[in-house]
Short mmCIF file of C-alpha atoms in Angstrom, two decimals:
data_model
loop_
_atom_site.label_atom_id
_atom_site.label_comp_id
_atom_site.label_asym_id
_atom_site.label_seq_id
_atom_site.Cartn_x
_atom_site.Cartn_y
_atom_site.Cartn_z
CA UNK A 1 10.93 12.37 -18.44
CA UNK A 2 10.21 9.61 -15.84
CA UNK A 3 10.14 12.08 -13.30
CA UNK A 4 7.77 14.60 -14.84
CA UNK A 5 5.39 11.67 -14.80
CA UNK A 6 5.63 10.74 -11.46
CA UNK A 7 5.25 14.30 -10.69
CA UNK A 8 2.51 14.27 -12.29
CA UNK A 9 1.15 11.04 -10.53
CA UNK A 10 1.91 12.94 -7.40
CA UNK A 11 -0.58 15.75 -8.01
CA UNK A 12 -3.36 13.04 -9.07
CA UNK A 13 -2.92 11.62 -6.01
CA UNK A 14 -3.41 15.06 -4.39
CA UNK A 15 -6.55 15.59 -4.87
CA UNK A 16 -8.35 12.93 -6.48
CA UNK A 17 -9.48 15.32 -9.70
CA UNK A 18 -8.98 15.14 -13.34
CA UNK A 19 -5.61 16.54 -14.25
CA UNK A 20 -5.03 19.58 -16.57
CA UNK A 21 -0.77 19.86 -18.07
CA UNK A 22 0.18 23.21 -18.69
CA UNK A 23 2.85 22.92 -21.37
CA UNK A 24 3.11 26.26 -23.32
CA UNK A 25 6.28 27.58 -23.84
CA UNK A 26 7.42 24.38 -25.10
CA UNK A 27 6.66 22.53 -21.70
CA UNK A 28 8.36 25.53 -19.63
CA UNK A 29 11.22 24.47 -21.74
CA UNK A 30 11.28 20.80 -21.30
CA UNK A 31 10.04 19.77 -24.94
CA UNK A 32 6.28 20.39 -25.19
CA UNK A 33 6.02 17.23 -28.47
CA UNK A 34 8.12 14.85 -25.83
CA UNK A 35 6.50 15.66 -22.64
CA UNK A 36 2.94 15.65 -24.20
CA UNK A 37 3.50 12.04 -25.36
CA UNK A 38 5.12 10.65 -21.90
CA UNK A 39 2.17 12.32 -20.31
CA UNK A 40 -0.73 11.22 -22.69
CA UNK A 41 -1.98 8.16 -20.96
CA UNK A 42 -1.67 10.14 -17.00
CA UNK A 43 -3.11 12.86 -17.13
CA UNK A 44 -6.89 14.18 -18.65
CA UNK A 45 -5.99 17.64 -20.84
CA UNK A 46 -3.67 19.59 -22.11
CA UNK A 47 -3.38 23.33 -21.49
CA UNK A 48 -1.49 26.13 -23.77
CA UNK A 49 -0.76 30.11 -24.56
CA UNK A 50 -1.53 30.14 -28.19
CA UNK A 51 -3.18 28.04 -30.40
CA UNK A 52 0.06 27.16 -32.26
CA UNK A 53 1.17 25.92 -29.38
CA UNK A 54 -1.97 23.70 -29.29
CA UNK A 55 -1.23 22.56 -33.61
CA UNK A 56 2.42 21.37 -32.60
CA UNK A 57 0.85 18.85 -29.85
CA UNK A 58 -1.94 17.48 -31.52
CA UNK A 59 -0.39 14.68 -32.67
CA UNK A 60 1.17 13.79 -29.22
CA UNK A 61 -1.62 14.35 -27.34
CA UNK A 62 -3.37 11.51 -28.69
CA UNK A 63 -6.98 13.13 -28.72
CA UNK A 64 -6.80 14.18 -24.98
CA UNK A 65 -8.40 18.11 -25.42
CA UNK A 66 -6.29 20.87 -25.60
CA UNK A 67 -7.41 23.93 -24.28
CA UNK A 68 -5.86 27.98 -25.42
CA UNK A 69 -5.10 30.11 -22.84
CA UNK A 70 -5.22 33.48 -24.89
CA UNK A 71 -8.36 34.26 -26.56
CA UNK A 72 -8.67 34.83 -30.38
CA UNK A 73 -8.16 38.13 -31.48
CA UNK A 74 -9.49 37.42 -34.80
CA UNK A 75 -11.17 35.31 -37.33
CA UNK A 76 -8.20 32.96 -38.13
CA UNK A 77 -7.29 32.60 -34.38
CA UNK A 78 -10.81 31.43 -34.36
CA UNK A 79 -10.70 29.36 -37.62
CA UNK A 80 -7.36 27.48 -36.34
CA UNK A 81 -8.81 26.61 -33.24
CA UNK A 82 -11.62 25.47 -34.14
CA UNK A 83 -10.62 23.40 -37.33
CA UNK A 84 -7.60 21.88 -34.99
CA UNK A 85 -10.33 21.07 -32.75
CA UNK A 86 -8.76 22.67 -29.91
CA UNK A 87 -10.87 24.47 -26.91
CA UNK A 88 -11.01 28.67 -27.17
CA UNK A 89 -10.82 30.56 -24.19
CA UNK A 90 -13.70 33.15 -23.89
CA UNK A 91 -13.24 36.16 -21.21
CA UNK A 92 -16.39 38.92 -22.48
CA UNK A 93 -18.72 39.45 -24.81
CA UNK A 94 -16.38 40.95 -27.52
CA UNK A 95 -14.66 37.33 -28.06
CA UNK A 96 -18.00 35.39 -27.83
CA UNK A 97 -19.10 37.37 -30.50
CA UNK A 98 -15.98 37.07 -32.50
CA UNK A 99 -16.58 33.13 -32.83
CA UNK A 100 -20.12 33.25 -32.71
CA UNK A 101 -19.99 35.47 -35.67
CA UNK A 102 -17.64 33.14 -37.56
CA UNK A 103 -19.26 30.07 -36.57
CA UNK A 104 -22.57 31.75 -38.17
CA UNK A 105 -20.65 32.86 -41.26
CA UNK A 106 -18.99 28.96 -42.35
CA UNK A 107 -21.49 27.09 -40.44
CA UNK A 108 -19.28 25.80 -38.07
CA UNK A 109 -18.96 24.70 -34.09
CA UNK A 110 -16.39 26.07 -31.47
CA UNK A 111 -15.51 24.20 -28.10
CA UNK A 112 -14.95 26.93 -25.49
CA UNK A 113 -14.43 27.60 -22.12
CA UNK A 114 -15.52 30.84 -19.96
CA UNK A 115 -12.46 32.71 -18.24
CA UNK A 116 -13.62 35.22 -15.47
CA UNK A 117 -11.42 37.35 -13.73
CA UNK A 118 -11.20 36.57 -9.47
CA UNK A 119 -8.38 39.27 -9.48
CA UNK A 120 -5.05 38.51 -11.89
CA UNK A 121 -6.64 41.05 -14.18
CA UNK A 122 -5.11 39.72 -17.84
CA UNK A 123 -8.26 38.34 -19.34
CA UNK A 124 -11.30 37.04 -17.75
CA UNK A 125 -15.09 38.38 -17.60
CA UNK A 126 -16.16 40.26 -13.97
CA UNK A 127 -19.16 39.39 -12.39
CA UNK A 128 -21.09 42.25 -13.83
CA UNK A 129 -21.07 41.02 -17.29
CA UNK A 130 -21.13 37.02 -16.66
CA UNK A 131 -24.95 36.82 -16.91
CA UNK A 132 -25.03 38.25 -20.11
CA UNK A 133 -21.97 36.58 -21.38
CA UNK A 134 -23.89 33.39 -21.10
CA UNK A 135 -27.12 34.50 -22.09
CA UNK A 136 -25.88 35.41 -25.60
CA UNK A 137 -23.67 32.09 -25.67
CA UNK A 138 -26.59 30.04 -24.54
CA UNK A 139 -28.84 31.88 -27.07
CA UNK A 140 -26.20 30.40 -30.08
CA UNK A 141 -25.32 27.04 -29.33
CA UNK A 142 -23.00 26.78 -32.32
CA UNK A 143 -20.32 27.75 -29.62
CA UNK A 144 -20.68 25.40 -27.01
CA UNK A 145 -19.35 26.18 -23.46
CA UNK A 146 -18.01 23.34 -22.00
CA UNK A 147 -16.22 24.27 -19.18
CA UNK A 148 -15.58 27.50 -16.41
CA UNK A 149 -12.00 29.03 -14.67
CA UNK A 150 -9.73 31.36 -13.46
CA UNK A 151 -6.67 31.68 -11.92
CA UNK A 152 -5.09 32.24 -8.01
CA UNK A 153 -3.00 35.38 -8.80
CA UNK A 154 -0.87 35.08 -5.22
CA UNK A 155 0.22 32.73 -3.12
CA UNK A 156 -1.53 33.78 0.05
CA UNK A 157 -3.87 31.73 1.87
CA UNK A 158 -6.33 34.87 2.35
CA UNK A 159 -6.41 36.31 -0.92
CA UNK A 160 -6.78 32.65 -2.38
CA UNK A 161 -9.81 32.37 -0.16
CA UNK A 162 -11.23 35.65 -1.08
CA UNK A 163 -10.75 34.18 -5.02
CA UNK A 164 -12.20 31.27 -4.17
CA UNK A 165 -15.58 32.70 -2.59
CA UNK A 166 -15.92 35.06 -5.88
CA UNK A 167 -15.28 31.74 -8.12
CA UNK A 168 -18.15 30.00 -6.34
CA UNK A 169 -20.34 32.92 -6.96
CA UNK A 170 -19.64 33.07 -10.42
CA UNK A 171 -19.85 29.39 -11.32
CA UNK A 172 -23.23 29.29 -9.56
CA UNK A 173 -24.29 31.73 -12.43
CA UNK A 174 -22.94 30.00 -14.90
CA UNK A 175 -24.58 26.14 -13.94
CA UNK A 176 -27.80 28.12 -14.77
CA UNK A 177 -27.35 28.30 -18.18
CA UNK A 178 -24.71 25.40 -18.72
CA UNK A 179 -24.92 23.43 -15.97
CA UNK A 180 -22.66 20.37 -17.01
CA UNK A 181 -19.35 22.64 -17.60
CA UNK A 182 -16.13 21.97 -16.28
CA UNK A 183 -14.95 24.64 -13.44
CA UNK A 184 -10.91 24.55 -12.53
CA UNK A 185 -9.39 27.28 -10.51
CA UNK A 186 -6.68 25.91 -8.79
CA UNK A 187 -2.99 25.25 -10.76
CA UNK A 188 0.04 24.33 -8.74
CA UNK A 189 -0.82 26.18 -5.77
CA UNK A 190 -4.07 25.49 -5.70
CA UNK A 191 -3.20 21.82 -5.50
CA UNK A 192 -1.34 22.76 -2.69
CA UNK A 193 -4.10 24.43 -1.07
CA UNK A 194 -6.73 21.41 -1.05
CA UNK A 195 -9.88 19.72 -2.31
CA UNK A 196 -11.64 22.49 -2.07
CA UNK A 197 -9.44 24.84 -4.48
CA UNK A 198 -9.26 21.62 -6.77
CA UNK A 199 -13.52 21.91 -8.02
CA UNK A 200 -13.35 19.64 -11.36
CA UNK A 201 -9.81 19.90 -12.58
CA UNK A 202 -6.73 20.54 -11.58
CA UNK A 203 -4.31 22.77 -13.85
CA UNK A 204 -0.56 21.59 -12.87
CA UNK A 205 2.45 23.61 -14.64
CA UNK A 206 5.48 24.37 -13.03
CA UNK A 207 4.85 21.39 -10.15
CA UNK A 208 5.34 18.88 -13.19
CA UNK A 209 8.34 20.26 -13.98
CA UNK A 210 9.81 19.72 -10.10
CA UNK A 211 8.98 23.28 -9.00
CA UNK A 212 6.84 24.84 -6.56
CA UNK A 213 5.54 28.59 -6.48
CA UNK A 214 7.55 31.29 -4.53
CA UNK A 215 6.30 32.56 -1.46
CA UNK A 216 4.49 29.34 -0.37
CA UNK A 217 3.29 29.96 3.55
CA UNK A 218 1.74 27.38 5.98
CA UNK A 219 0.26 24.45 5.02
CA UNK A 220 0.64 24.64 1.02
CA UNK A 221 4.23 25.29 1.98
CA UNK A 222 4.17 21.58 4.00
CA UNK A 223 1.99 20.06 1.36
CA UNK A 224 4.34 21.21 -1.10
CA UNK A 225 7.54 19.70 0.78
CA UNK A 226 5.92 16.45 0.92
CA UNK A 227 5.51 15.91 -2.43
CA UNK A 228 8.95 15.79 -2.97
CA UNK A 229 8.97 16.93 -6.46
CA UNK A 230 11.67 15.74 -8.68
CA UNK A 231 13.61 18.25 -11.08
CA UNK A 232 13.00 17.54 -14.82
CA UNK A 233 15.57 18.92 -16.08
CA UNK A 234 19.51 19.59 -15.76
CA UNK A 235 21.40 21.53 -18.50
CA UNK A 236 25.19 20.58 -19.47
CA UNK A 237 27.63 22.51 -21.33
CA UNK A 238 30.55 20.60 -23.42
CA UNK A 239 34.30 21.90 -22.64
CA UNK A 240 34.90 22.68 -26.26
CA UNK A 241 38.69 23.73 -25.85
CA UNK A 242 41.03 23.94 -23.07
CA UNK A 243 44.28 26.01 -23.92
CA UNK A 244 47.72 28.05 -23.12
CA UNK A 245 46.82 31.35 -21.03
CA UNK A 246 48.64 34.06 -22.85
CA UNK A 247 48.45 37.77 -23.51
CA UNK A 248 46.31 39.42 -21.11
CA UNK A 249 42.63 38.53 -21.95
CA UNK A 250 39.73 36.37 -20.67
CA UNK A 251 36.97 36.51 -23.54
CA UNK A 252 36.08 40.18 -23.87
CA UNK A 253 38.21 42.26 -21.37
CA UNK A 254 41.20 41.94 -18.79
CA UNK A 255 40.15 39.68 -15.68
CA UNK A 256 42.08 38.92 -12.59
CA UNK A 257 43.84 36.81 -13.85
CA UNK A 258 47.05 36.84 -11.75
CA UNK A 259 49.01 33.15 -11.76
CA UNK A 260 46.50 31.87 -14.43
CA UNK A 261 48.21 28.92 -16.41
CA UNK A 262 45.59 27.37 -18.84
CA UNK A 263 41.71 27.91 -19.10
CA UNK A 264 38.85 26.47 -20.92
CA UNK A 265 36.08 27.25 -22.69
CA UNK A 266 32.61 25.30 -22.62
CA UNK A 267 29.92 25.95 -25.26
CA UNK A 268 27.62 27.77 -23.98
CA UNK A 269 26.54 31.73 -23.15
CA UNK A 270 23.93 34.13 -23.30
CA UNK A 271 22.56 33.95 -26.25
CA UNK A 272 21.43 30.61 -25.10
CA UNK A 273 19.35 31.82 -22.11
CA UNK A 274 21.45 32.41 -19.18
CA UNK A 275 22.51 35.96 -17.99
CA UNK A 276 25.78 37.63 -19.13
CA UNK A 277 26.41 39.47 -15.55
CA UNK A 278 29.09 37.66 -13.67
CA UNK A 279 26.48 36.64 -10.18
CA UNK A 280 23.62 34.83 -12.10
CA UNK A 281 23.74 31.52 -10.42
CA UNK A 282 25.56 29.33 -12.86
CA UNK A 283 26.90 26.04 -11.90
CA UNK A 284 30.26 26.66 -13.61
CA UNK A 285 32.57 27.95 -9.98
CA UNK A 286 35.45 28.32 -12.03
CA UNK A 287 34.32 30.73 -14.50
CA UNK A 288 36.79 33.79 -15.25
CA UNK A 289 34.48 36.53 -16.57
CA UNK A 290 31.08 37.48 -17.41
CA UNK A 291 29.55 35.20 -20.48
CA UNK A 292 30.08 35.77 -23.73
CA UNK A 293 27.08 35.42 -26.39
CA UNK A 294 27.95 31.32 -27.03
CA UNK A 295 31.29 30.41 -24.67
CA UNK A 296 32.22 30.59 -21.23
CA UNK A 297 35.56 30.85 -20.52
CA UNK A 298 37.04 28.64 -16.90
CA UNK A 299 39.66 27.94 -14.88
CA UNK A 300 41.37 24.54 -16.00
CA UNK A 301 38.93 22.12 -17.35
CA UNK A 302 39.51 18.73 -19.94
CA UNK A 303 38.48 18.77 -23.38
CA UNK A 304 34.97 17.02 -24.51
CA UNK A 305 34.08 16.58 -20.81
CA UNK A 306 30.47 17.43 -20.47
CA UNK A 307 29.64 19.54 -16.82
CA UNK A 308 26.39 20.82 -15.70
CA UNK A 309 25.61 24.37 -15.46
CA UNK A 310 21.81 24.22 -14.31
CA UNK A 311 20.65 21.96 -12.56
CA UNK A 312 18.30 23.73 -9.68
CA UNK A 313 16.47 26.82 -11.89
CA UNK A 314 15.40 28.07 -7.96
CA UNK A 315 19.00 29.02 -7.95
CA UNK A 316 19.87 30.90 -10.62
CA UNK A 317 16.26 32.61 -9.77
CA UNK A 318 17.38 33.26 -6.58
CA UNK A 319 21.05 34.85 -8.03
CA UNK A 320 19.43 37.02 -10.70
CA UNK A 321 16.45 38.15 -9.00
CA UNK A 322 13.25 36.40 -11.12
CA UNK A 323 11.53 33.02 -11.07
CA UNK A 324 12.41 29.48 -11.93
CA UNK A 325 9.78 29.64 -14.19
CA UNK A 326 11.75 32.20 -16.66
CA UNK A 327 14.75 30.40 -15.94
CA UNK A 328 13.47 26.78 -17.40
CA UNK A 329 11.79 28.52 -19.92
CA UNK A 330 14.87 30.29 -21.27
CA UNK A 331 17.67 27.62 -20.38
CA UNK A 332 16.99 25.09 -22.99
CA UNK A 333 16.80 28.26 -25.92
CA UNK A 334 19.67 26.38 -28.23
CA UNK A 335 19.76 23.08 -26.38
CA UNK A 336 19.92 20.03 -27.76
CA UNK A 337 16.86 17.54 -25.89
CA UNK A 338 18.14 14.13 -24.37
CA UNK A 339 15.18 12.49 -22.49
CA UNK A 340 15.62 9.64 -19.77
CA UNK A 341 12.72 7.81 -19.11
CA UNK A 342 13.07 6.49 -16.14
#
């Protein structure tokens, strides 16, 4: 946990700005209660998918705001964030009515911010419709608007740019009708990419975690080396038995398994979020064949011995073709959480 904080330190010093945590999907798989709390005093907000996300922090957070990524779909989504006290996202005029409607109906107030879409294309209002997006919001002041963003949906320096320009025209309409809002564009690459990407707020996720984006080029690329990032996390496995090799078998199937004399097995396997095919970047070398659902069976090996099987998520990425962002996310699935906080 004590590096996760000084990551986090790291990206304050960056750029000066108020600091936004991402931690949905239970802090990328770090422990979203334990890394809210160690994070509470150093950095400004909290960010989140789905407002249940936002209920199971509350408490950890310590009042700091929390803000949903995903919009309400309907009037609970609205009632929960809104009771909870967390901050909606609102990307068109469908959703502000939505909460303006139930804010009307049980005389109630919603904190909210405004997503617009600069290109990623999930949620997020266009240019076209801002202006009347905040006319009708300004018009019923029982949802307040407190803050403007988007998201960088590549990391490359000219697409970033282009993002950027369209960001500045759109927050230029919005200061019209709110002009005390919030605006925060840039996340981990955006840090990466400057003051100027940085506007209010910075939104850090996988950077606090001891990760940068793929595909980093030029100068966010150098930036990013410098920081020298720590990893937050390194996943074990216990050898749970070490035994006799006899009859022919290696878990399910034959393996190669010519002048074998004993093996092991350590407790873990698919089912707890690592790929069953036999390249997917592992850290156990000696392993015999493809995973099983909850054992891995090894080459020699002492019982009760605890040996790391992740410990760089870039590399099992790299091995199994995705991102170290669904690698953290899925590597902790059954783990139990042991935090060091130093």
């Amino acid at each position: 946990m004590g590096s996760i904080r000084r990551n986090a330190e790291k990206f304050s010093a960056l750029t000066g700005k108020r600091l936004c945590a991402v931690v949905k999907a239970n802090a990328y798989g770090h422990g979203a209660e334990e890394v809210v709390a160690a994070l509470s005093g150093r950095v400004d907000c909290f960010a989140v998918a789905l407002w249940e996300e936002g209920l199971a922090i509350r408490a950890a957070a310590q009042g700091k705001d929390v803000l949903v990524f995903t919009p309400p779909l309907c009037e609970e989504d609205v009632y929960e964030i809104g009771a909870a006290g967390l901050i909606a996202s609102v990307p068109d005029l469908y959703t502000a009515k939505l909460c303006v409607e139930f804010c009307r109906k049980f005389q109630l107030s919603l904190r909210v911010h405004i997503k617009v879409n600069t290109g990623m294309n999930r949620y997020g209002c266009d240019v076209f419709s801002l202006g009347k997006l905040c006319k009708y919001l300004q018009a019923n002041p029982c949802v307040r608007v407190e803050g403007l963003y988007s998201h960088l949906y590549t990391c490359a320096q000219e697409t970033s740019f282009s993002q950027r320009e369209r960001f500045v025209r759109m927050l230029a309409v919005c200061k019209r009708y709110f002009p005390s809002l919030t605006a925060h564009l840039g996340a981990t690459y955006g840090a990466l990419l400057g003051k100027e990407y940085a506007f209010d707020m910075l939104r850090v996720g996988i950077g606090l975690y001891g990760y940068l984006p793929d595909g980093l080029q030029g100068r966010a690329k150098s930036v990013g080396k410098a920081l020298c990032l720590e990893k937050g996390m390194t996943v074990y496995a216990a050898t749970a038995a070490v035994r006799k090799y006899s009859y022919g078998g290696a878990g399910y199937g034959v393996a190669d398994t010519e002048g074998l004399k004993r093996v092991s097995v350590r407790r873990f396997g698919y089912a707890d979020g690592f790929l069953r095919r036999k390249e997917n970047g592992i850290a156990a070398k000696k392993r015999i064949q493809p995973l099983c659902m909850d054992a891995c069976i090894c080459k020699g090996g002492r019982r009760g011995v605890w040996t790391p099987v992740m410990m760089d998520a870039d590399e099992i990425a790299k091995a199994t073709g995705t991102i170290s962002y669904e690698v953290l996310c899925a590597a902790t699935r059954r783990a139990e959480f042991v935090y060091d906080y130093e």
